[in-house]
Tab-separated table of C-alpha atoms and ligand atoms in Angstrom:
chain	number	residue	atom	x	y	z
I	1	UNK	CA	263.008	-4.395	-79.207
I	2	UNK	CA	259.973	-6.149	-78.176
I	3	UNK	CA	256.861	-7.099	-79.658
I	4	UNK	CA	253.563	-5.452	-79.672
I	5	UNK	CA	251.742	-8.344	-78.393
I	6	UNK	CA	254.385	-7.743	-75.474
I	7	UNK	CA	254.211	-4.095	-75.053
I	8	UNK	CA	250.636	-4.638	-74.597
I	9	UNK	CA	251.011	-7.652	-72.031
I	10	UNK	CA	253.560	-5.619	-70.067
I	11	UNK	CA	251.456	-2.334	-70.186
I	12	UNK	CA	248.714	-4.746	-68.710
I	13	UNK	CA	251.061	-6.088	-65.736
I	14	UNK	CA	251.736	-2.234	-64.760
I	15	UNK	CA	248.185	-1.855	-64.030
I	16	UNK	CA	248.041	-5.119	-62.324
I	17	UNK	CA	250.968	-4.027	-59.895
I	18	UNK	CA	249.566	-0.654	-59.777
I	19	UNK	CA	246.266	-2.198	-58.247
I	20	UNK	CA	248.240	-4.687	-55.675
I	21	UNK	CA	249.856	-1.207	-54.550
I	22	UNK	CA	246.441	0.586	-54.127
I	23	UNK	CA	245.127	-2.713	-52.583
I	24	UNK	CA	247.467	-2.754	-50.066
I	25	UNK	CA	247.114	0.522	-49.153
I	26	UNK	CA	243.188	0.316	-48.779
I	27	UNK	CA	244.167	-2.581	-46.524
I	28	UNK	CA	247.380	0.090	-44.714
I	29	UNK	CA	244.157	2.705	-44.397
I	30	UNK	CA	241.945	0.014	-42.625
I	31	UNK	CA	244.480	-1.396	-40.182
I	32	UNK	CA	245.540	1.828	-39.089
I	33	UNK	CA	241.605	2.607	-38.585
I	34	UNK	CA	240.992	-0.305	-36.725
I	35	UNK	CA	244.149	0.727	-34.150
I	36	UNK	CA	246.556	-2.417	-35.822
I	37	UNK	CA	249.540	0.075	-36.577
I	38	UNK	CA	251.812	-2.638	-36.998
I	39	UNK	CA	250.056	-4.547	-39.679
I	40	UNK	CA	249.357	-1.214	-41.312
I	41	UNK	CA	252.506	-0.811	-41.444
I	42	UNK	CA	253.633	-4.213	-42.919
I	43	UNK	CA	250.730	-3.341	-45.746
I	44	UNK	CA	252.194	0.442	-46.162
I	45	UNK	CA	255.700	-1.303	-46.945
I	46	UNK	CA	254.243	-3.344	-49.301
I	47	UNK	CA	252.351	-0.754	-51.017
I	48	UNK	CA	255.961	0.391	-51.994
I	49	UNK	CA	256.996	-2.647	-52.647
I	50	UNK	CA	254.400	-2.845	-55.131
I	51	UNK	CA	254.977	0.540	-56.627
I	52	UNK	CA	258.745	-0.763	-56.951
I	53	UNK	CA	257.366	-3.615	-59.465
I	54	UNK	CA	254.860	-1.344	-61.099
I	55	UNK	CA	257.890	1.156	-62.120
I	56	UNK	CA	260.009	-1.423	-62.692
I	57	UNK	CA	258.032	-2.672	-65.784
I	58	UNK	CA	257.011	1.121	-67.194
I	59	UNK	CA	261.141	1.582	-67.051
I	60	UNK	CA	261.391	-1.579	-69.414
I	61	UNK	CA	259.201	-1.248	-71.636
I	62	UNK	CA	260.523	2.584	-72.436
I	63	UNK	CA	264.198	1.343	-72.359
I	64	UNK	CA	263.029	-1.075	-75.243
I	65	UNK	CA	261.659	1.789	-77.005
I	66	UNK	CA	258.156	0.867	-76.816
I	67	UNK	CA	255.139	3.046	-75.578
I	68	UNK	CA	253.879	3.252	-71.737
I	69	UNK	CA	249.866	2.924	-72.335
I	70	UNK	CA	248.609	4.079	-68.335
I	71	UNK	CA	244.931	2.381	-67.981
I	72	UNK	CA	242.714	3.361	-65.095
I	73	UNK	CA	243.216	1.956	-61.811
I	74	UNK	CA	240.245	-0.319	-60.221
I	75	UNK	CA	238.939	0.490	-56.959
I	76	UNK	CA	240.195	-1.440	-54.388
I	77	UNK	CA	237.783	-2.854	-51.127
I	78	UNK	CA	237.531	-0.497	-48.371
I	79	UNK	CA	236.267	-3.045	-46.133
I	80	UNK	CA	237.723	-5.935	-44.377
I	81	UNK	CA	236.664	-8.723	-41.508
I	82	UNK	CA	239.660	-9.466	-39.763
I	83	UNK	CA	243.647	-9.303	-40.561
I	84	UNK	CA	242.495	-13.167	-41.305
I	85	UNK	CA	240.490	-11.946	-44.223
I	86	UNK	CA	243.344	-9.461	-45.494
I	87	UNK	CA	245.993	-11.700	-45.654
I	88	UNK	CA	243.593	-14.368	-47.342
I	89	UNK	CA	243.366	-11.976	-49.870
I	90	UNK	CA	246.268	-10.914	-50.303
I	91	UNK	CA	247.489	-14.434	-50.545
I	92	UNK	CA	244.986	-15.285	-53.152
I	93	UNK	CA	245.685	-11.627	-55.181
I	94	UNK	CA	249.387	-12.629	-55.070
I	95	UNK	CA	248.888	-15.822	-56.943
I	96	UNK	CA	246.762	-14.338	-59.084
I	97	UNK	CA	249.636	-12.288	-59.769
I	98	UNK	CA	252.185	-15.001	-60.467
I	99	UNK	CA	250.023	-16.691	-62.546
I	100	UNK	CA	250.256	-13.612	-64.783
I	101	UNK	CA	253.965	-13.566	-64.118
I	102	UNK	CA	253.806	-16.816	-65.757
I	103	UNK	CA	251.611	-15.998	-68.576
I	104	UNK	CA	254.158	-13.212	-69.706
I	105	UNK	CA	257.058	-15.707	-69.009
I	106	UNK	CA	255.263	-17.835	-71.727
I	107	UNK	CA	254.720	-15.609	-73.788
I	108	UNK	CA	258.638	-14.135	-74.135
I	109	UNK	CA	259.160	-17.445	-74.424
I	110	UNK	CA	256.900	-18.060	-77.516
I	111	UNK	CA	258.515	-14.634	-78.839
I	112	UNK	CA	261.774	-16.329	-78.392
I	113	UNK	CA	262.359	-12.867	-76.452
I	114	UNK	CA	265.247	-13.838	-74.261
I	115	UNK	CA	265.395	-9.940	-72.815
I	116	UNK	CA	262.214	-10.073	-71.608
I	117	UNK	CA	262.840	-13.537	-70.120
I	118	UNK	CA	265.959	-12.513	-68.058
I	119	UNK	CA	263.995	-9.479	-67.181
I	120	UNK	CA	260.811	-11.544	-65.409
I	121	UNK	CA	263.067	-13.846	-63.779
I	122	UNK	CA	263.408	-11.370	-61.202
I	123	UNK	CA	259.429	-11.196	-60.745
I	124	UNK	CA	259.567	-15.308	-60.706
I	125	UNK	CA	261.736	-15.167	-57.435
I	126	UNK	CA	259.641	-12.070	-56.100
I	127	UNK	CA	256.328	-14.129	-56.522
I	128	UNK	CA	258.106	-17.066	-54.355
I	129	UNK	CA	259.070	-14.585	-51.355
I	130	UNK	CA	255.623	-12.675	-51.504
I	131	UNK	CA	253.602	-15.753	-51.316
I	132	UNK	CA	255.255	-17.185	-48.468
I	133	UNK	CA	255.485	-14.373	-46.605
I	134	UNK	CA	251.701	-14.363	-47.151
I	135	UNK	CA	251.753	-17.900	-45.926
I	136	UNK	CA	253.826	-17.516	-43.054
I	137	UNK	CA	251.364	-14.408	-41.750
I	138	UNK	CA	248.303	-16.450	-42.228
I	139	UNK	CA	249.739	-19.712	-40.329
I	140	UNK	CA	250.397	-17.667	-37.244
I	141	UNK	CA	247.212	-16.225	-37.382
I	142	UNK	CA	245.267	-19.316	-37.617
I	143	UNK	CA	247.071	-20.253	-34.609
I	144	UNK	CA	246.482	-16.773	-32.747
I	145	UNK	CA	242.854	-17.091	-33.753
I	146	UNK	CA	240.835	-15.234	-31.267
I	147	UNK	CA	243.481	-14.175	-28.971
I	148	UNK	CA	243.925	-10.523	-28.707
I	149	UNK	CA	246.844	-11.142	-26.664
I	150	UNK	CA	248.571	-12.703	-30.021
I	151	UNK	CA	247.116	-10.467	-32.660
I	152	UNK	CA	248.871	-7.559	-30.088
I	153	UNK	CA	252.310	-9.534	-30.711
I	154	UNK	CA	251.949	-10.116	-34.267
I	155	UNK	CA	250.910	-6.309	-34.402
I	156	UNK	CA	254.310	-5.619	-32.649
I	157	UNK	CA	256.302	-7.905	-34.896
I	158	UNK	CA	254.457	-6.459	-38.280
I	159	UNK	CA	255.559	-2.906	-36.846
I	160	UNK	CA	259.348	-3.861	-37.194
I	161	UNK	CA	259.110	-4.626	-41.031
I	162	UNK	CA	261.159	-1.800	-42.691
I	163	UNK	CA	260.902	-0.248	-46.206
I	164	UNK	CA	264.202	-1.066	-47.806
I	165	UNK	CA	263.071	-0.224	-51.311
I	166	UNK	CA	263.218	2.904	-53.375
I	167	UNK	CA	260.822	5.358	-52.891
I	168	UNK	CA	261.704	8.246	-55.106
I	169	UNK	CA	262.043	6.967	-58.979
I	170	UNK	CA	262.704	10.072	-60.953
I	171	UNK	CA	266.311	9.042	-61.651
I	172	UNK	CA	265.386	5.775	-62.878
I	173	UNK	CA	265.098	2.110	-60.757
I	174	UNK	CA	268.863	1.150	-60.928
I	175	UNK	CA	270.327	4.086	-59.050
I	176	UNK	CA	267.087	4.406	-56.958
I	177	UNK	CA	267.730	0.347	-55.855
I	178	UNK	CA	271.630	1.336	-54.997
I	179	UNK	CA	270.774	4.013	-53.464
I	180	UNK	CA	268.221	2.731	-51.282
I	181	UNK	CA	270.247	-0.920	-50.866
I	182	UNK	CA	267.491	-2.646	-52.792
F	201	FEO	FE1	254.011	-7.144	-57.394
F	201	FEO	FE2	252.957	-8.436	-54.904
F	201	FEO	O1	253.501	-8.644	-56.622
């Protein structure tokens, strides 16, 4: 079982994940606009990715036995400058969501509520790999600054990142992830 002051907190971090996925795919919609397949691509994956954590939480919280509370979705940007700006966002959106990572973390701790615990140590190891891939992006283009030449190679390389996540949840996340390899 888990706490109300829990259910609540993770009902809250299903919205959160819910808005990284529709932020990324405002950002998938806007690349692919703009004639940057590959980066909308890279953003499309991780708008499943996203969706991934989102479900990941609602299947916890009902396998405690507690009650999935959906809360409307905030509209994300439509807009961007430059892949520069996106991924300087994204960057900054992913830390904002490890820092609520964290806050739940402390908060299972205060509970003493080792399930939850061993369940958000999986997010604490996402958070790691999502920021630096963030980081990694943004270094090479800082380098590529103005050089369409480069953002045309990054574009190339972004195309190659593949989905290997679940897409299709109605049996549940664990035999979704092995069937998918996840
Ligand atoms: Fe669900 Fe990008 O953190």
């Amino acid at each position: 079982m888990i706490s109300d002051k829990m259910t609540r907190a993770l009902n809250e971090q299903v919205n959160r994940e819910m808005y990284s996925a529709y932020l990324y795919m405002a950002m998938s919609a806007h690349c692919s606009q703009e004639g940057l397949k590959g980066f909308a691509n890279w953003f499309m994956v991780q708008y499943h990715e996203e969706m991934l954590h989102a479900m990941k939480f609602y299947e916890y919280i009902q396998r405690q036995g507690a009650r999935v509370k959906l809360a409307a979705i905030k509209e994300p940007p439509a807009e961007f400058e430059s892949p520069l700006d996106m991924f300087t966002k994204t960057l900054a959106h992913e830390q904002f969501i490890t820092r609520s990572i964290n806050d739940l973390m402390e908060l299972a701790i205060a509970e003493k509520d080792h399930a939850s615990q061993i369940f958000l140590e999986w997010y604490v190891t996402e958070q790691v790999e999502e920021e630096e891939n963030d980081n990694d992006i943004i270094a090479q283009l800082k380098f590529i600054k103005d050089n369409p030449q480069g953002l045309m190679m990054l574009d190339r390389e972004l195309a190659g990142r593949a989905a290997n996540m679940p897409t299709d949840f109605s049996k549940g996340i664990e035999s979704a992830m092995a069937a998918s390899g996840a």
